[in-house]
Amino acid sequence: MEIRQLDQSYQGMPIHFVVKTDGYFHADIKQTNDQFGVIFHYTPFSEQKIYHFDDVLMSEWLDEPIVYGAFEQNEFVGFVELNKEWNQRLRITNIFVKEEKRHDGIGTILMKHAKAYAASQNMRGIVLETQSYNVPAIRFYQKHGFLFLGCDLSAFSNEDVKHQEIRLEMCYQMENS
């Protein structure tokens, strides 16, 4: 396994994401005049759901993306895309491992690389976004020390809660920051 920083020749490279999930995190929303909050709890689907979406590497909206690719015998098998934020946090804008290579430890190698990069840049934390239906990703992030940071109940539509598609923010707090 070789990890190397990708240059601008990779900008715009299409990536097709596939998420297979057996459940989602249901939002239990409570609100009164004196308190409000959201508790998420895992809820299984009656059958597995598959979500598809497309993106590109180093999207134009990113200020200065830093992308590290994972290669096995010169085959591109995954990447982590990073972007520094104004408040000394590093944002993982995408992390991806080819479906047939998942559960081989590539995601863990990429996450460790992101943490090492954040430490070398004196970042105080790493943040990322996921969705409440992306249980495999949520479990992966939790395994790597990420904690719930917040949510947006209407990021994609006014029906996000109903569609089990809530935007979640997670954060890994760097040591000694």
Short mmCIF file of C-alpha atoms in Angstrom, two decimals:
data_model
loop_
_atom_site.label_atom_id
_atom_site.label_comp_id
_atom_site.label_asym_id
_atom_site.label_seq_id
_atom_site.Cartn_x
_atom_site.Cartn_y
_atom_site.Cartn_z
CA MET A 1 0.00 0.00 0.00
CA GLU A 2 1.36 3.37 -1.01
CA ILE A 3 -0.11 6.70 0.10
CA ARG A 4 0.86 9.71 -1.98
CA GLN A 5 -0.34 13.27 -2.37
CA LEU A 6 -2.29 13.77 -5.57
CA ASP A 7 -1.45 16.68 -7.84
CA GLN A 8 -3.80 18.92 -9.82
CA SER A 9 -3.97 16.42 -12.70
CA TYR A 10 -6.52 14.52 -10.58
CA GLN A 11 -8.82 17.57 -10.25
CA GLY A 12 -12.27 16.80 -11.62
CA MET A 13 -11.78 13.03 -11.57
CA PRO A 14 -15.29 11.56 -11.18
CA ILE A 15 -16.01 9.44 -8.12
CA HIS A 16 -19.13 7.30 -7.75
CA PHE A 17 -20.10 6.69 -4.14
CA VAL A 18 -22.21 3.69 -3.12
CA VAL A 19 -23.60 3.38 0.40
CA LYS A 20 -25.20 0.10 1.45
CA THR A 21 -26.96 0.30 4.77
CA ASP A 22 -29.29 -1.83 6.86
CA GLY A 23 -30.58 1.08 8.93
CA TYR A 24 -30.32 4.73 9.86
CA PHE A 25 -30.10 6.95 12.90
CA HIS A 26 -33.59 8.20 13.70
CA ALA A 27 -33.84 11.72 15.11
CA ASP A 28 -35.99 12.03 18.22
CA ILE A 29 -36.57 15.78 18.44
CA LYS A 30 -37.72 17.34 21.71
CA GLN A 31 -38.58 20.99 22.12
CA THR A 32 -40.32 22.99 24.83
CA ASN A 33 -39.89 26.57 26.03
CA ASP A 34 -37.28 25.39 28.54
CA GLN A 35 -35.35 22.73 26.63
CA PHE A 36 -34.64 21.41 23.19
CA GLY A 37 -32.47 18.75 21.66
CA VAL A 38 -32.11 15.78 19.40
CA ILE A 39 -31.28 12.21 20.33
CA PHE A 40 -30.35 9.82 17.53
CA HIS A 41 -30.95 6.10 17.82
CA TYR A 42 -30.20 3.33 15.39
CA THR A 43 -33.27 2.00 13.58
CA PRO A 44 -33.06 -0.94 11.16
CA PHE A 45 -34.65 -0.80 7.71
CA SER A 46 -36.90 -3.71 6.74
CA GLU A 47 -34.42 -4.41 3.92
CA GLN A 48 -31.04 -3.09 2.90
CA LYS A 49 -31.04 0.24 1.07
CA ILE A 50 -28.45 1.36 -1.44
CA TYR A 51 -27.69 5.05 -2.02
CA HIS A 52 -25.68 6.36 -4.98
CA PHE A 53 -24.16 9.77 -5.56
CA ASP A 54 -21.45 11.28 -7.68
CA ASP A 55 -18.76 13.82 -6.94
CA VAL A 56 -15.38 14.85 -8.30
CA LEU A 57 -11.95 15.12 -6.74
CA MET A 58 -10.79 18.59 -5.75
CA SER A 59 -14.11 20.33 -6.45
CA GLU A 60 -13.83 23.96 -7.49
CA TRP A 61 -15.59 25.14 -4.31
CA LEU A 62 -12.67 23.92 -2.16
CA ASP A 63 -10.11 26.61 -1.34
CA GLU A 64 -6.92 24.56 -1.31
CA PRO A 65 -7.73 20.85 -1.23
CA ILE A 66 -5.07 18.41 -0.13
CA VAL A 67 -5.73 14.91 -1.41
CA TYR A 68 -3.90 11.73 -0.51
CA GLY A 69 -4.49 8.69 -2.70
CA ALA A 70 -4.11 5.06 -1.74
CA PHE A 71 -2.51 2.84 -4.36
CA GLU A 72 -2.01 -0.92 -4.46
CA GLN A 73 0.45 -1.92 -7.18
CA ASN A 74 -0.22 1.45 -8.89
CA GLU A 75 -4.01 0.87 -8.83
CA PHE A 76 -5.94 3.80 -7.33
CA VAL A 77 -8.05 2.25 -4.56
CA GLY A 78 -9.07 5.18 -2.37
CA PHE A 79 -8.40 8.69 -1.17
CA VAL A 80 -8.93 11.21 1.59
CA GLU A 81 -9.61 14.81 0.61
CA LEU A 82 -8.80 17.51 3.15
CA ASN A 83 -9.38 21.24 3.38
CA LYS A 84 -8.14 23.62 6.08
CA GLU A 85 -10.78 25.78 7.77
CA TRP A 86 -10.30 29.30 9.13
CA ASN A 87 -10.64 28.13 12.76
CA GLN A 88 -7.68 25.72 12.88
CA ARG A 89 -9.78 22.69 12.01
CA LEU A 90 -9.17 20.33 9.16
CA ARG A 91 -12.22 19.21 7.20
CA ILE A 92 -12.40 15.83 5.56
CA THR A 93 -14.48 16.71 2.51
CA ASN A 94 -14.40 13.16 1.15
CA ILE A 95 -12.99 9.81 2.10
CA PHE A 96 -13.45 6.95 -0.31
CA VAL A 97 -12.36 3.34 -0.74
CA LYS A 98 -13.37 1.28 -3.76
CA GLU A 99 -16.23 -1.00 -2.80
CA GLU A 100 -14.34 -4.21 -3.54
CA LYS A 101 -11.43 -3.01 -1.33
CA ARG A 102 -13.50 -2.06 1.72
CA HIS A 103 -12.74 -3.88 5.00
CA ASP A 104 -9.09 -4.31 3.93
CA GLY A 105 -7.83 -1.55 6.26
CA ILE A 106 -7.40 1.09 3.54
CA GLY A 107 -9.86 3.51 5.18
CA THR A 108 -7.99 3.17 8.48
CA ILE A 109 -4.67 3.92 6.76
CA LEU A 110 -6.19 7.01 5.10
CA MET A 111 -7.73 8.18 8.40
CA LYS A 112 -4.40 7.79 10.21
CA HIS A 113 -2.78 9.79 7.43
CA ALA A 114 -5.38 12.57 7.84
CA LYS A 115 -4.74 12.66 11.60
CA ALA A 116 -0.97 12.82 11.07
CA TYR A 117 -1.39 15.65 8.58
CA ALA A 118 -3.67 17.54 11.01
CA ALA A 119 -1.06 17.13 13.77
CA SER A 120 1.73 18.35 11.49
CA GLN A 121 -0.32 21.49 10.71
CA ASN A 122 -1.20 22.12 14.41
CA MET A 123 -4.91 21.71 13.74
CA ARG A 124 -7.11 21.51 16.82
CA GLY A 125 -9.55 19.06 15.30
CA ILE A 126 -10.82 17.24 12.25
CA VAL A 127 -14.43 17.66 11.19
CA LEU A 128 -16.54 15.95 8.58
CA GLU A 129 -20.10 15.63 7.36
CA THR A 130 -22.11 12.48 6.86
CA GLN A 131 -25.79 11.55 6.69
CA SER A 132 -27.94 9.74 9.23
CA TYR A 133 -28.48 6.82 6.83
CA ASN A 134 -24.75 6.24 6.29
CA VAL A 135 -24.42 3.88 9.24
CA PRO A 136 -21.25 2.16 7.93
CA ALA A 137 -19.47 5.53 7.72
CA ILE A 138 -20.77 6.66 11.13
CA ARG A 139 -19.52 3.44 12.74
CA PHE A 140 -16.15 3.85 10.98
CA TYR A 141 -15.80 7.44 12.23
CA GLN A 142 -16.80 6.44 15.77
CA LYS A 143 -14.18 3.67 15.69
CA HIS A 144 -11.61 6.34 14.88
CA GLY A 145 -12.59 8.63 17.77
CA PHE A 146 -15.03 10.99 16.06
CA LEU A 147 -17.87 12.34 18.17
CA PHE A 148 -21.20 13.89 17.27
CA LEU A 149 -20.81 17.63 16.79
CA GLY A 150 -24.19 18.75 15.47
CA CYS A 151 -26.84 18.29 12.85
CA ASP A 152 -28.93 20.09 10.26
CA LEU A 153 -32.48 18.81 10.09
CA SER A 154 -33.22 20.50 6.75
CA ALA A 155 -29.92 20.66 4.82
CA PHE A 156 -31.17 18.83 1.74
CA SER A 157 -34.92 19.47 1.92
CA ASN A 158 -37.65 20.30 4.40
CA GLU A 159 -38.33 16.55 4.58
CA ASP A 160 -34.89 15.37 5.71
CA VAL A 161 -36.17 13.90 9.00
CA LYS A 162 -38.95 12.03 7.19
CA HIS A 163 -36.49 10.72 4.58
CA GLN A 164 -33.92 9.63 7.24
CA GLU A 165 -31.37 11.87 5.50
CA ILE A 166 -30.18 14.25 8.19
CA ARG A 167 -26.84 15.99 7.80
CA LEU A 168 -24.56 15.11 10.72
CA GLU A 169 -21.30 16.80 11.68
CA MET A 170 -18.69 14.79 13.54
CA CYS A 171 -15.40 15.91 15.09
CA TYR A 172 -12.14 14.37 16.18
CA GLN A 173 -10.40 16.55 18.75
CA MET A 174 -6.64 16.51 18.39
CA GLU A 175 -4.56 15.82 21.47
CA ASN A 176 -2.62 18.79 22.91
CA SER A 177 -4.77 21.37 21.19
#
